[in-house]
């Protein structure tokens, strides 16, 4: 084990996206020595791709907005399956987290009176997304990156070394978490550049590794999204919540084939873009579900009137939550009313002047021009659903981000619960900040509670982690990881995609079991330095476990809700609403599944909703309980 | 579907060579797609750095037929395919392997620039700035840190010896961004000249030409910075007069960075 670098830190944050950086900044600000680990270069994490904005009820565009309204929208969007405490913390704290970015140098677009401007987005009652054109994620990453640098400058002055208290290990991948008994003791991985192994000895690990989209063929996600954090948590004894809830964003590019899946931001619709089928019809009016009937316009006139006068008009149906829009597009295409490349048309060109489009949506204009030879100021875009976000994730404590394993924390897309069965646009960027900070604080508190008793890494564990990582080089025969990856993606896309049924998911589970055997004998060629084939061979293991979790949970949940649509169980069920599906892993490495009650919503929160709305989601018994709460409130 | 000929630089820090490949190309594909196909079908260990494949992260910078480009935004249809397409790593930075370079120089330079310094009496949430005032710095904040401008600038492209004294267009632009930030109170003008090497820039605009974000680096950041430095040098009172109480002294470079 001579070639293992060893480092010792108070807190190790895996992931340098919004959640990871915010967690690390907090841990460092609380005086802990912190390491940030990232598969890509510093400043390139997936968060950089976020376009539309960060949701926070600052009320700059509409003073009626407040955290209660944001909370209500979030719960509606998640179809009442959100962890209510998380949704509450998120709505309450998001504005302060956005203001904090501004104090660290972020430059958001402004309102006329010089405040942070806020834009409309699907499912949000008021304009709520703080944004910078359509590159908000870049602004967030850069601001947090520059905040880390600022802290390093302070440390350089105080300790003579900028990396004394917070250090970034870029292009470094964690492949295993190591424990001492029940507790986290370290994280093991390799450095991309050299292929050398590295051990971080630490009592507290914050997972902020993002999502799982690379298990699907058509996705807006980058190569980083191989579900590493989900798999690391499972292998370390943690649990995953509701992995069946996968968000298919309604508008991904569909042409040319090589860019299929790349995101077309929801801001196009938020700013006035409309969806049409091949007959030129604005078909979304036909797809407003009963639960949302009251809030959405019934005519084009009313919908168009809403942009200028939201008090007297209802919202356009193009701005329904994402799951609804994605399913509607899917149905139009299936009914033969799709566009030539198999999507539908998204048109902004007839809705505002060219200069206005370029000012508001510069990266979309650029993206279509460069990649598809389409000028969005002159013609419509062709779009279709793309795998975008996973609502499911590591089961955590709402206040501290603590997972079931002592010393393990999770925040951001890798964590579950916050978004219920469907995430609203803009709620991820704010989630990263709110829960990134909380997980950082959670890790600090845990550390303080440990005192001087630090868990230790056992040599045997280190040896087996190393052997596992080297295995693909040792095998004489075996398959190429790229071909296996493609097969996995096709399986998930075809059999566990946007519309699901039992027979197909059973087929998927069989196919995944076979793939598992083949992945166990995958090979890598060449040396250890910067070898993408080897990296993919290791990532495949994680993608497979995560895919199995998704398929298993999706087969179990016999209803349709948010990011989980069953052809064979098309209705939403009030009984199923109360059930969280919890996935774990047993000693033999097999995925386990159990049911667990969803936390009930506190009285003052549930009464933010009208009875009319609650009856669409809750059982009779639950509704009577709400009645009793309302009566007690009146009594007081 | 058609076939294209590629000449890809293979090797590591020590040495390397151009290797010829013939590879399938489909409609609408970009150079990065073709490199991925090479990995999947011919050479699984070909080192390529990339992330978003949408021109947003600035990871996939390389030289394509000698021109610094993002591989994920270079469509095959824009290249002459009758000749082999040469793909090589950025020239200004040391090669790690194949098409991947060590860009740590840029992170070092970033750390030397004093950070955003707001007036401490303004609390978070209290900033008031007009759109027209933030717009200038917003243009520079579009930067995706692809370092193509750093790669192409002749001051360091073939002059390793200048790297110490010159931060490159990306970071001179960062100085301009902070100087033009309406809520910043530090003064980095002298440092721009003395520590970051603004004087080395002779406004050739090569950086602007390669910027995939179409940021007008030279016209909007570097030239105005040169003007500001000149005012600071020759007539500090004019500047101070308008900023009394706000920019009391030059903000020095951070020690130990
Ligand atoms: C195209 C696009 C547009 C979007 N637009 C919006 C939007 O407008 N508003 C919004 O709210 N949300 C948006 N989202 C969603 C949002 O961007 C993501 O959910 C969010 O950025 C995830 O952030 P994160 O901090 O959890 O992880 P990420 O930013 O993805 O970071 C993950 C980090 O973990 C690292 N990592 C992963 N595995 C390992 C490992 N094994 N070892 C070491 N490091 C590892 C990665 O290198 C990376 O640094 C968008 C998503 C996409 C794809
Ligand atoms: S304009 Fe200045 S910074 Fe840009 S390439 Fe020329 S010399 Fe370099
Ligand atoms: S200024 Fe332009 S070329 Fe330079 S690093 Fe930024 S995006 Fe790249
Ligand atoms: S891969 Fe992100 S810019 Fe090319």
mmCIF file with all atom_site columns, C-alpha atoms in Angstrom, chain B residues 126-198:
data_model
loop_
_atom_site.group_PDB
_atom_site.id
_atom_site.type_symbol
_atom_site.label_atom_id
_atom_site.label_alt_id
_atom_site.label_comp_id
_atom_site.label_asym_id
_atom_site.label_entity_id
_atom_site.label_seq_id
_atom_site.pdbx_PDB_ins_code
_atom_site.Cartn_x
_atom_site.Cartn_y
_atom_site.Cartn_z
_atom_site.occupancy
_atom_site.B_iso_or_equiv
_atom_site.pdbx_formal_charge
_atom_site.auth_seq_id
_atom_site.auth_comp_id
_atom_site.auth_asym_id
_atom_site.auth_atom_id
_atom_site.pdbx_PDB_model_num
ATOM 1  C CA . UNK B 1 126 ? -29.493 45.530 1.293   1.00 0.00 ? 126 UNK B CA 1
ATOM 2  C CA . UNK B 1 127 ? -27.542 45.849 -1.948  1.00 0.00 ? 127 UNK B CA 1
ATOM 3  C CA . UNK B 1 128 ? -29.238 48.135 -4.454  1.00 0.00 ? 128 UNK B CA 1
ATOM 4  C CA . UNK B 1 129 ? -27.725 48.192 -7.942  1.00 0.00 ? 129 UNK B CA 1
ATOM 5  C CA . UNK B 1 130 ? -29.140 49.245 -11.286 1.00 0.00 ? 130 UNK B CA 1
ATOM 6  C CA . UNK B 1 131 ? -29.186 46.853 -14.238 1.00 0.00 ? 131 UNK B CA 1
ATOM 7  C CA . UNK B 1 132 ? -27.096 49.198 -16.383 1.00 0.00 ? 132 UNK B CA 1
ATOM 8  C CA . UNK B 1 133 ? -24.457 49.303 -13.655 1.00 0.00 ? 133 UNK B CA 1
ATOM 9  C CA . UNK B 1 134 ? -24.154 45.556 -13.202 1.00 0.00 ? 134 UNK B CA 1
ATOM 10 C CA . UNK B 1 135 ? -24.255 44.810 -16.908 1.00 0.00 ? 135 UNK B CA 1
ATOM 11 C CA . UNK B 1 136 ? -20.581 45.565 -17.520 1.00 0.00 ? 136 UNK B CA 1
ATOM 12 C CA . UNK B 1 137 ? -19.325 43.089 -14.956 1.00 0.00 ? 137 UNK B CA 1
ATOM 13 C CA . UNK B 1 138 ? -22.032 40.610 -15.928 1.00 0.00 ? 138 UNK B CA 1
ATOM 14 C CA . UNK B 1 139 ? -20.510 40.367 -19.382 1.00 0.00 ? 139 UNK B CA 1
ATOM 15 C CA . UNK B 1 140 ? -17.229 39.230 -17.836 1.00 0.00 ? 140 UNK B CA 1
ATOM 16 C CA . UNK B 1 141 ? -18.994 36.844 -15.485 1.00 0.00 ? 141 UNK B CA 1
ATOM 17 C CA . UNK B 1 142 ? -20.222 34.929 -18.533 1.00 0.00 ? 142 UNK B CA 1
ATOM 18 C CA . UNK B 1 143 ? -16.713 33.477 -18.607 1.00 0.00 ? 143 UNK B CA 1
ATOM 19 C CA . UNK B 1 144 ? -16.757 29.661 -18.468 1.00 0.00 ? 144 UNK B CA 1
ATOM 20 C CA . UNK B 1 145 ? -13.025 29.433 -17.661 1.00 0.00 ? 145 UNK B CA 1
ATOM 21 C CA . UNK B 1 146 ? -12.175 27.439 -20.748 1.00 0.00 ? 146 UNK B CA 1
ATOM 22 C CA . UNK B 1 147 ? -8.775  29.208 -20.781 1.00 0.00 ? 147 UNK B CA 1
ATOM 23 C CA . UNK B 1 148 ? -8.751  29.402 -24.567 1.00 0.00 ? 148 UNK B CA 1
ATOM 24 C CA . UNK B 1 149 ? -7.850  33.089 -24.241 1.00 0.00 ? 149 UNK B CA 1
ATOM 25 C CA . UNK B 1 150 ? -5.016  32.227 -21.882 1.00 0.00 ? 150 UNK B CA 1
ATOM 26 C CA . UNK B 1 151 ? -3.841  29.604 -24.345 1.00 0.00 ? 151 UNK B CA 1
ATOM 27 C CA . UNK B 1 152 ? -3.796  31.923 -27.313 1.00 0.00 ? 152 UNK B CA 1
ATOM 28 C CA . UNK B 1 153 ? -2.252  35.043 -25.775 1.00 0.00 ? 153 UNK B CA 1
ATOM 29 C CA . UNK B 1 154 ? 1.215   35.450 -27.268 1.00 0.00 ? 154 UNK B CA 1
ATOM 30 C CA . UNK B 1 155 ? 2.613   36.869 -24.030 1.00 0.00 ? 155 UNK B CA 1
ATOM 31 C CA . UNK B 1 156 ? 2.668   33.372 -22.539 1.00 0.00 ? 156 UNK B CA 1
ATOM 32 C CA . UNK B 1 157 ? 1.960   31.058 -25.483 1.00 0.00 ? 157 UNK B CA 1
ATOM 33 C CA . UNK B 1 158 ? 5.598   30.471 -26.272 1.00 0.00 ? 158 UNK B CA 1
ATOM 34 C CA . UNK B 1 159 ? 7.039   32.341 -23.335 1.00 0.00 ? 159 UNK B CA 1
ATOM 35 C CA . UNK B 1 160 ? 7.113   30.216 -20.244 1.00 0.00 ? 160 UNK B CA 1
ATOM 36 C CA . UNK B 1 161 ? 9.261   32.915 -18.639 1.00 0.00 ? 161 UNK B CA 1
ATOM 37 C CA . UNK B 1 162 ? 6.404   35.431 -18.651 1.00 0.00 ? 162 UNK B CA 1
ATOM 38 C CA . UNK B 1 163 ? 4.021   33.235 -16.727 1.00 0.00 ? 163 UNK B CA 1
ATOM 39 C CA . UNK B 1 164 ? 5.271   34.440 -13.379 1.00 0.00 ? 164 UNK B CA 1
ATOM 40 C CA . UNK B 1 165 ? 4.582   38.099 -14.106 1.00 0.00 ? 165 UNK B CA 1
ATOM 41 C CA . UNK B 1 166 ? 1.490   37.857 -16.301 1.00 0.00 ? 166 UNK B CA 1
ATOM 42 C CA . UNK B 1 167 ? -1.952  36.645 -15.240 1.00 0.00 ? 167 UNK B CA 1
ATOM 43 C CA . UNK B 1 168 ? -3.393  36.437 -18.734 1.00 0.00 ? 168 UNK B CA 1
ATOM 44 C CA . UNK B 1 169 ? -6.536  37.928 -20.254 1.00 0.00 ? 169 UNK B CA 1
ATOM 45 C CA . UNK B 1 170 ? -8.919  35.795 -18.174 1.00 0.00 ? 170 UNK B CA 1
ATOM 46 C CA . UNK B 1 171 ? -7.609  37.177 -14.902 1.00 0.00 ? 171 UNK B CA 1
ATOM 47 C CA . UNK B 1 172 ? -6.944  40.712 -16.056 1.00 0.00 ? 172 UNK B CA 1
ATOM 48 C CA . UNK B 1 173 ? -10.600 40.612 -17.016 1.00 0.00 ? 173 UNK B CA 1
ATOM 49 C CA . UNK B 1 174 ? -11.444 39.366 -13.521 1.00 0.00 ? 174 UNK B CA 1
ATOM 50 C CA . UNK B 1 175 ? -9.701  42.456 -12.150 1.00 0.00 ? 175 UNK B CA 1
ATOM 51 C CA . UNK B 1 176 ? -11.761 44.628 -14.492 1.00 0.00 ? 176 UNK B CA 1
ATOM 52 C CA . UNK B 1 177 ? -14.914 42.813 -13.404 1.00 0.00 ? 177 UNK B CA 1
ATOM 53 C CA . UNK B 1 178 ? -14.257 43.589 -9.744  1.00 0.00 ? 178 UNK B CA 1
ATOM 54 C CA . UNK B 1 179 ? -13.215 47.159 -10.461 1.00 0.00 ? 179 UNK B CA 1
ATOM 55 C CA . UNK B 1 180 ? -16.479 47.721 -12.339 1.00 0.00 ? 180 UNK B CA 1
ATOM 56 C CA . UNK B 1 181 ? -18.618 45.915 -9.739  1.00 0.00 ? 181 UNK B CA 1
ATOM 57 C CA . UNK B 1 182 ? -20.880 48.662 -8.391  1.00 0.00 ? 182 UNK B CA 1
ATOM 58 C CA . UNK B 1 183 ? -20.610 47.468 -4.796  1.00 0.00 ? 183 UNK B CA 1
ATOM 59 C CA . UNK B 1 184 ? -16.871 46.828 -4.630  1.00 0.00 ? 184 UNK B CA 1
ATOM 60 C CA . UNK B 1 185 ? -14.627 49.183 -2.636  1.00 0.00 ? 185 UNK B CA 1
ATOM 61 C CA . UNK B 1 186 ? -11.100 47.882 -3.254  1.00 0.00 ? 186 UNK B CA 1
ATOM 62 C CA . UNK B 1 187 ? -8.615  49.394 -5.692  1.00 0.00 ? 187 UNK B CA 1
ATOM 63 C CA . UNK B 1 188 ? -6.685  46.883 -7.774  1.00 0.00 ? 188 UNK B CA 1
ATOM 64 C CA . UNK B 1 189 ? -5.466  49.261 -10.459 1.00 0.00 ? 189 UNK B CA 1
ATOM 65 C CA . UNK B 1 190 ? -1.832  49.497 -9.473  1.00 0.00 ? 190 UNK B CA 1
ATOM 66 C CA . UNK B 1 191 ? -1.726  45.789 -8.756  1.00 0.00 ? 191 UNK B CA 1
ATOM 67 C CA . UNK B 1 192 ? -3.118  45.124 -12.252 1.00 0.00 ? 192 UNK B CA 1
ATOM 68 C CA . UNK B 1 193 ? -0.117  46.870 -13.688 1.00 0.00 ? 193 UNK B CA 1
ATOM 69 C CA . UNK B 1 194 ? 2.555   45.758 -11.271 1.00 0.00 ? 194 UNK B CA 1
ATOM 70 C CA . UNK B 1 195 ? 1.468   42.314 -10.142 1.00 0.00 ? 195 UNK B CA 1
ATOM 71 C CA . UNK B 1 196 ? -0.694  40.926 -12.915 1.00 0.00 ? 196 UNK B CA 1
ATOM 72 C CA . UNK B 1 197 ? 1.224   42.285 -15.883 1.00 0.00 ? 197 UNK B CA 1
ATOM 73 C CA . UNK B 1 198 ? -1.398  44.428 -17.627 1.00 0.00 ? 198 UNK B CA 1
#
